JSON list of C-alpha atoms in Angstrom, two decimals:
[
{"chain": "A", "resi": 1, "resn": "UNK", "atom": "CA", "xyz": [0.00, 0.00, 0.00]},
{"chain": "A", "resi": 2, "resn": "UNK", "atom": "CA", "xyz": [1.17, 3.41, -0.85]},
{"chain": "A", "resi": 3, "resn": "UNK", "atom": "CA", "xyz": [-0.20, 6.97, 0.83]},
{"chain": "A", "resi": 4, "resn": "UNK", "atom": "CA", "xyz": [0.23, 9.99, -0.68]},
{"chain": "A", "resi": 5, "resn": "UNK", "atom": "CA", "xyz": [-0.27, 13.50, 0.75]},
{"chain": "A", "resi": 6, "resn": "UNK", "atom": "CA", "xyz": [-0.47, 16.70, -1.30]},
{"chain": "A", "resi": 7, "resn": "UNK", "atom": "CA", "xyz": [0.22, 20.12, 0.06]},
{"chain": "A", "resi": 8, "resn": "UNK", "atom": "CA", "xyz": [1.12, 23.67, -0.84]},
{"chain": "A", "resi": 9, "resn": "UNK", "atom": "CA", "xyz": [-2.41, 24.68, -2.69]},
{"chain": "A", "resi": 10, "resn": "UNK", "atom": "CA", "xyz": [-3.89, 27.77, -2.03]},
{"chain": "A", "resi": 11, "resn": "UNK", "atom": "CA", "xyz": [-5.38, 31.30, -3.93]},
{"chain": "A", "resi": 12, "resn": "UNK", "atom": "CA", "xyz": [-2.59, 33.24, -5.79]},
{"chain": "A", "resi": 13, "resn": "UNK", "atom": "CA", "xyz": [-2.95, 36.01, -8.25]},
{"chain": "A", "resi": 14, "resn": "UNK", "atom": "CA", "xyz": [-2.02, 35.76, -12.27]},
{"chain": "A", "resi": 15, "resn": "UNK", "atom": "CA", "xyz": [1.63, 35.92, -12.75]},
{"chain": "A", "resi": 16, "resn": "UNK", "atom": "CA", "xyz": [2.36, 34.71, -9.32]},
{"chain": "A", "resi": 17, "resn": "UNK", "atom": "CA", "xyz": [3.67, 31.14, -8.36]},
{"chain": "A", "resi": 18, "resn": "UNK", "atom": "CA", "xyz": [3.17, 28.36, -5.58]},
{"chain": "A", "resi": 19, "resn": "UNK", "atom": "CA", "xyz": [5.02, 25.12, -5.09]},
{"chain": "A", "resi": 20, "resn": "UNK", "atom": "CA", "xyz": [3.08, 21.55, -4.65]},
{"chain": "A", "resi": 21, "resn": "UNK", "atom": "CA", "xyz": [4.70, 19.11, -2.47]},
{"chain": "A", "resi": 22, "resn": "UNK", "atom": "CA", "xyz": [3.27, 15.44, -2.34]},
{"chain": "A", "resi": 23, "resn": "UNK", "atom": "CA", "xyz": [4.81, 13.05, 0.52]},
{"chain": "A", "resi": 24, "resn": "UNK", "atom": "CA", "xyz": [4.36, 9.12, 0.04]},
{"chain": "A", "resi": 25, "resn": "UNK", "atom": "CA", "xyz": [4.63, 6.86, 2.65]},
{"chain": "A", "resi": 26, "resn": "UNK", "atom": "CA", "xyz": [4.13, 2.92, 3.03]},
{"chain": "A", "resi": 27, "resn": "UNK", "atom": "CA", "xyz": [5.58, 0.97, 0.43]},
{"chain": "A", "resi": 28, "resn": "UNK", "atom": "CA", "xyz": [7.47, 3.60, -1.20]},
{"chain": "A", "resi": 29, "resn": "UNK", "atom": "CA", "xyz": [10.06, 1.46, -2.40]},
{"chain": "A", "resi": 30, "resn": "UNK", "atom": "CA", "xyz": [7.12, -0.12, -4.96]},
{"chain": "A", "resi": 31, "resn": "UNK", "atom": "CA", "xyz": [6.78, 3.65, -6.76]},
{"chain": "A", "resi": 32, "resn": "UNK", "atom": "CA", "xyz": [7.77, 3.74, -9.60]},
{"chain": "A", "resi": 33, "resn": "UNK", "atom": "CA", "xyz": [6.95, 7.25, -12.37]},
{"chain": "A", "resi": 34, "resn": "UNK", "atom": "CA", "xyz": [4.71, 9.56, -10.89]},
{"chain": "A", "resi": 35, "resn": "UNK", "atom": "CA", "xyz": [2.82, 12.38, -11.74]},
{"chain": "A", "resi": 36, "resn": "UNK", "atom": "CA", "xyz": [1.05, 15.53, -11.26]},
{"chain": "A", "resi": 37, "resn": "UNK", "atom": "CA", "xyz": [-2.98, 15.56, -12.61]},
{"chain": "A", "resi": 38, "resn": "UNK", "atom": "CA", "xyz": [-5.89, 18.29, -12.51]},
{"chain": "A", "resi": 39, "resn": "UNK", "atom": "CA", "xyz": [-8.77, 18.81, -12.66]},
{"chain": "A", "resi": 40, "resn": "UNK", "atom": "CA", "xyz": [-11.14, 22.38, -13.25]},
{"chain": "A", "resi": 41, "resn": "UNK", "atom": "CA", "xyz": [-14.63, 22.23, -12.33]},
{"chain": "A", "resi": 42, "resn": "UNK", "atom": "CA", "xyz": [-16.63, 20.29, -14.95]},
{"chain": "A", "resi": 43, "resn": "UNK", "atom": "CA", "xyz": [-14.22, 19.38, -16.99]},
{"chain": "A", "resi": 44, "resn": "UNK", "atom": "CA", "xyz": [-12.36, 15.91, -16.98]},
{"chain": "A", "resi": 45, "resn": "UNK", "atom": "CA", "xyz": [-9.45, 15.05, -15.20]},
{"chain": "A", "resi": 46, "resn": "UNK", "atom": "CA", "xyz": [-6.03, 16.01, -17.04]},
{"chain": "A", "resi": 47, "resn": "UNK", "atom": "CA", "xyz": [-2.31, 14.90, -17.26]},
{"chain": "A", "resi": 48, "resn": "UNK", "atom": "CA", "xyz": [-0.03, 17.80, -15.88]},
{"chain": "A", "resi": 49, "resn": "UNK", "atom": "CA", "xyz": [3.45, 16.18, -15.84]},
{"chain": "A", "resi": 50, "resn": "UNK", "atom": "CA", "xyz": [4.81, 13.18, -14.89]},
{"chain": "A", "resi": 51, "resn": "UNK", "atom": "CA", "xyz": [8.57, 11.89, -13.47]},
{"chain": "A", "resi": 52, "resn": "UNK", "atom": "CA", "xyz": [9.66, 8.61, -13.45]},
{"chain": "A", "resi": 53, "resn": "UNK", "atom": "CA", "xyz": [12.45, 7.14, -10.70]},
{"chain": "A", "resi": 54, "resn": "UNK", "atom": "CA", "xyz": [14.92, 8.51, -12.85]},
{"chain": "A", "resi": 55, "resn": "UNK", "atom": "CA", "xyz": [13.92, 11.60, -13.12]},
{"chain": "A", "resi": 56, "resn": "UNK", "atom": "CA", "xyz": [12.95, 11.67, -16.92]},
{"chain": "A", "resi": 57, "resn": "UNK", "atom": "CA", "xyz": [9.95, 14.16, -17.16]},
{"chain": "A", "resi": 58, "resn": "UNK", "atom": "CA", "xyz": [6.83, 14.39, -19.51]},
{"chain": "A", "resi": 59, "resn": "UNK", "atom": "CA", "xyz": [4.69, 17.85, -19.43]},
{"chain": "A", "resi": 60, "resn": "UNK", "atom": "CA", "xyz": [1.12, 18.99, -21.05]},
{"chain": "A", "resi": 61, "resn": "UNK", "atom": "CA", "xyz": [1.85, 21.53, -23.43]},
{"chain": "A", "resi": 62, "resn": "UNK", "atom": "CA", "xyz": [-0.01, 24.19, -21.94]},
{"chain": "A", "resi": 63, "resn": "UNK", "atom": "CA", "xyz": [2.09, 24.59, -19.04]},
{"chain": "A", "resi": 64, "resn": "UNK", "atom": "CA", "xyz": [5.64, 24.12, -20.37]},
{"chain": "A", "resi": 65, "resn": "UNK", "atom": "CA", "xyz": [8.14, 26.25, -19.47]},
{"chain": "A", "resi": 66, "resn": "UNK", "atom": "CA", "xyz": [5.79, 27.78, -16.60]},
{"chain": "A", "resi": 67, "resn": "UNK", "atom": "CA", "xyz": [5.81, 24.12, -14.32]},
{"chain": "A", "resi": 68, "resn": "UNK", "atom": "CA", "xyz": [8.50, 22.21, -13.46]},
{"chain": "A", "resi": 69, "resn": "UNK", "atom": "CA", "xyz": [8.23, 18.56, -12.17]},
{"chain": "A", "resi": 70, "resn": "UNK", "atom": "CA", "xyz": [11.09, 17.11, -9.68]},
{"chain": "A", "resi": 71, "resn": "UNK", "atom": "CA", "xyz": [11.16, 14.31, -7.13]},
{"chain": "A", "resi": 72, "resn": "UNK", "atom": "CA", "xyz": [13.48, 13.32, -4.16]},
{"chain": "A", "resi": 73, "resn": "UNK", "atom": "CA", "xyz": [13.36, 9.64, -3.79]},
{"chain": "A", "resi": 74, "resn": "UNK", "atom": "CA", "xyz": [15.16, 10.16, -0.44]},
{"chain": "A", "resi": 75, "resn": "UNK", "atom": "CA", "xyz": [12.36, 12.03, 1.29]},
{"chain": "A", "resi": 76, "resn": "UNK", "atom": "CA", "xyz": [9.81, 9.96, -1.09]},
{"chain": "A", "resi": 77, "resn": "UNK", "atom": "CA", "xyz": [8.66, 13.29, -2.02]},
{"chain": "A", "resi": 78, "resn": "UNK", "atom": "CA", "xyz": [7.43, 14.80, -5.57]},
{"chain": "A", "resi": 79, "resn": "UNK", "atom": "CA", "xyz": [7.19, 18.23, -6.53]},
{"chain": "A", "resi": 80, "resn": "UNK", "atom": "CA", "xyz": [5.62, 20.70, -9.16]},
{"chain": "A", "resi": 81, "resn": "UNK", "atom": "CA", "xyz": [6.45, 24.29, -8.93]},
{"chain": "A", "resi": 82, "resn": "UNK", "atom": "CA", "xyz": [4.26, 26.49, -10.89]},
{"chain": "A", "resi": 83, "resn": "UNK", "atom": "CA", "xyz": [5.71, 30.05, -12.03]},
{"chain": "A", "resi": 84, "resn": "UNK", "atom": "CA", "xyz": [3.53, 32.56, -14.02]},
{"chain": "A", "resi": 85, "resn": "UNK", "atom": "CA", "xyz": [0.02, 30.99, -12.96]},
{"chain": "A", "resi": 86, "resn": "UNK", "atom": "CA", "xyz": [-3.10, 31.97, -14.46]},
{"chain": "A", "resi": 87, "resn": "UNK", "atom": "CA", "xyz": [-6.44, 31.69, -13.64]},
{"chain": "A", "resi": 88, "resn": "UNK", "atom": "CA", "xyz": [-7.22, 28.91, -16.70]},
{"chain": "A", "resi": 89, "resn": "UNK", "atom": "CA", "xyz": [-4.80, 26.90, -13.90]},
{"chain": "A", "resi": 90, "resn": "UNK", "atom": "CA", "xyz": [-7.38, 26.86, -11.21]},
{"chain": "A", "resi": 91, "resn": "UNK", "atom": "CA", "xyz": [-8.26, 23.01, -10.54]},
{"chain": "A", "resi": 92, "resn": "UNK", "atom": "CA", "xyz": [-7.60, 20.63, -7.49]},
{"chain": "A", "resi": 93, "resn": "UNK", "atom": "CA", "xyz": [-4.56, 19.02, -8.23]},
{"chain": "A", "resi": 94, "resn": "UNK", "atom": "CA", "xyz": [-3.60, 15.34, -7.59]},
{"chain": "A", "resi": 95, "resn": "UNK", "atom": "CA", "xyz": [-0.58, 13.47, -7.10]},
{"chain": "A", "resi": 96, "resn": "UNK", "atom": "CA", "xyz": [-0.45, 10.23, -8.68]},
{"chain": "A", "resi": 97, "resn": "UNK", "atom": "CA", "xyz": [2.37, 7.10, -7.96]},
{"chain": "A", "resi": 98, "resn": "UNK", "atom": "CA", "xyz": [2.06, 3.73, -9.96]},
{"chain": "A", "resi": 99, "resn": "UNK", "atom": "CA", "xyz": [3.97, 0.66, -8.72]},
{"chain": "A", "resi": 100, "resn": "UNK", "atom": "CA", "xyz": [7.21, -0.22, -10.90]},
{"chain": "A", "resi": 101, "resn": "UNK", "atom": "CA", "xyz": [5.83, -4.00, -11.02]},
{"chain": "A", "resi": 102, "resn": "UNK", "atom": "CA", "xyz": [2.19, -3.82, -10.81]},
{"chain": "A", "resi": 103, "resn": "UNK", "atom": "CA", "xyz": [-0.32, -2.53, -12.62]},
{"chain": "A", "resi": 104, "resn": "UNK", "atom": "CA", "xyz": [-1.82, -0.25, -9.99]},
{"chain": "A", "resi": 105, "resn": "UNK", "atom": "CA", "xyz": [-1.31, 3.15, -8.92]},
{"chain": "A", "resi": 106, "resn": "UNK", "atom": "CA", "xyz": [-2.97, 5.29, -5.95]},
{"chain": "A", "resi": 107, "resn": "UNK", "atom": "CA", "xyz": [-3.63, 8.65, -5.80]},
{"chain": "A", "resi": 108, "resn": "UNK", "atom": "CA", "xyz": [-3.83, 11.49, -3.09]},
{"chain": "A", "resi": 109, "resn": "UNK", "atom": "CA", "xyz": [-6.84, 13.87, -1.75]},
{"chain": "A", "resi": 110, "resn": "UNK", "atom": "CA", "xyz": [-6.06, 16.56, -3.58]},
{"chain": "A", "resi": 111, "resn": "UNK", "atom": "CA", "xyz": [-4.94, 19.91, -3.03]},
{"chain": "A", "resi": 112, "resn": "UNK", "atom": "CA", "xyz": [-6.91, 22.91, -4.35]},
{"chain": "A", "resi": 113, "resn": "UNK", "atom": "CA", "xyz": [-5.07, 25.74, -6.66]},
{"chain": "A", "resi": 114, "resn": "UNK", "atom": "CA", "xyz": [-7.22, 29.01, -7.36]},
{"chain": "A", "resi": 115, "resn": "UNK", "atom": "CA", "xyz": [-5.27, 31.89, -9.79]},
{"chain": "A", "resi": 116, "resn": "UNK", "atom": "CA", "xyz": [-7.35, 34.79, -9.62]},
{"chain": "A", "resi": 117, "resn": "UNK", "atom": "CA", "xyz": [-7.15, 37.37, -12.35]}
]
């Protein structure tokens, strides 16, 4: 079993940035890529970025070059800083972690992001 905790949401205005932290705990040593996902009221959840154990990193084209993905496997931590937000940003934002061997992955509460203009 793998936890995962996401913090560091809140209400920011256009232009400004906030950093999203999301802790794992439990089997940790299972995790393999994980990921940041979204999702804006009424609309479907969406693919942010994603890492994998080795730090490669995948992003959705709208927010490249504003987010940046990173992960410490030490802490069992994942990151996503967002620079230059805007308000088309505003979702609750998941972490996701899917097992290196398994097909399964779990995913956290989510943490709400709100970019006012």
């Amino acid at each position: 079993q793998v936890q995962l905790v996401e913090s560091g949401g809140g209400l920011v205005q256009a232009g400004g940035s906030l950093r999203l932290s999301c802790a794992a705990s439990g089997s940790t040593f299972s995790i393999g890529a994980m990921g940041w996902y979204r999702q804006a009221p009424g609309k479907q959840r969406e693919l942010v970025a994603t890492i994998t154990r080795t730090f490669t990193s995948t992003y959705a084209d709208s927010v490249k070059g504003r987010f940046t993905i990173s992960r410490d496997n030490a802490k069992n931590t994942m990151y996503l800083q967002m620079n230059s937000l805007k308000p088309e940003d505003t979702a609750v934002y998941y972490c996701n972690a899917a097992l290196q061997f398994r097909a399964r992955d779990y995913w956290g509460q989510g943490t709400q992001v709100t970019v006012s203009s």
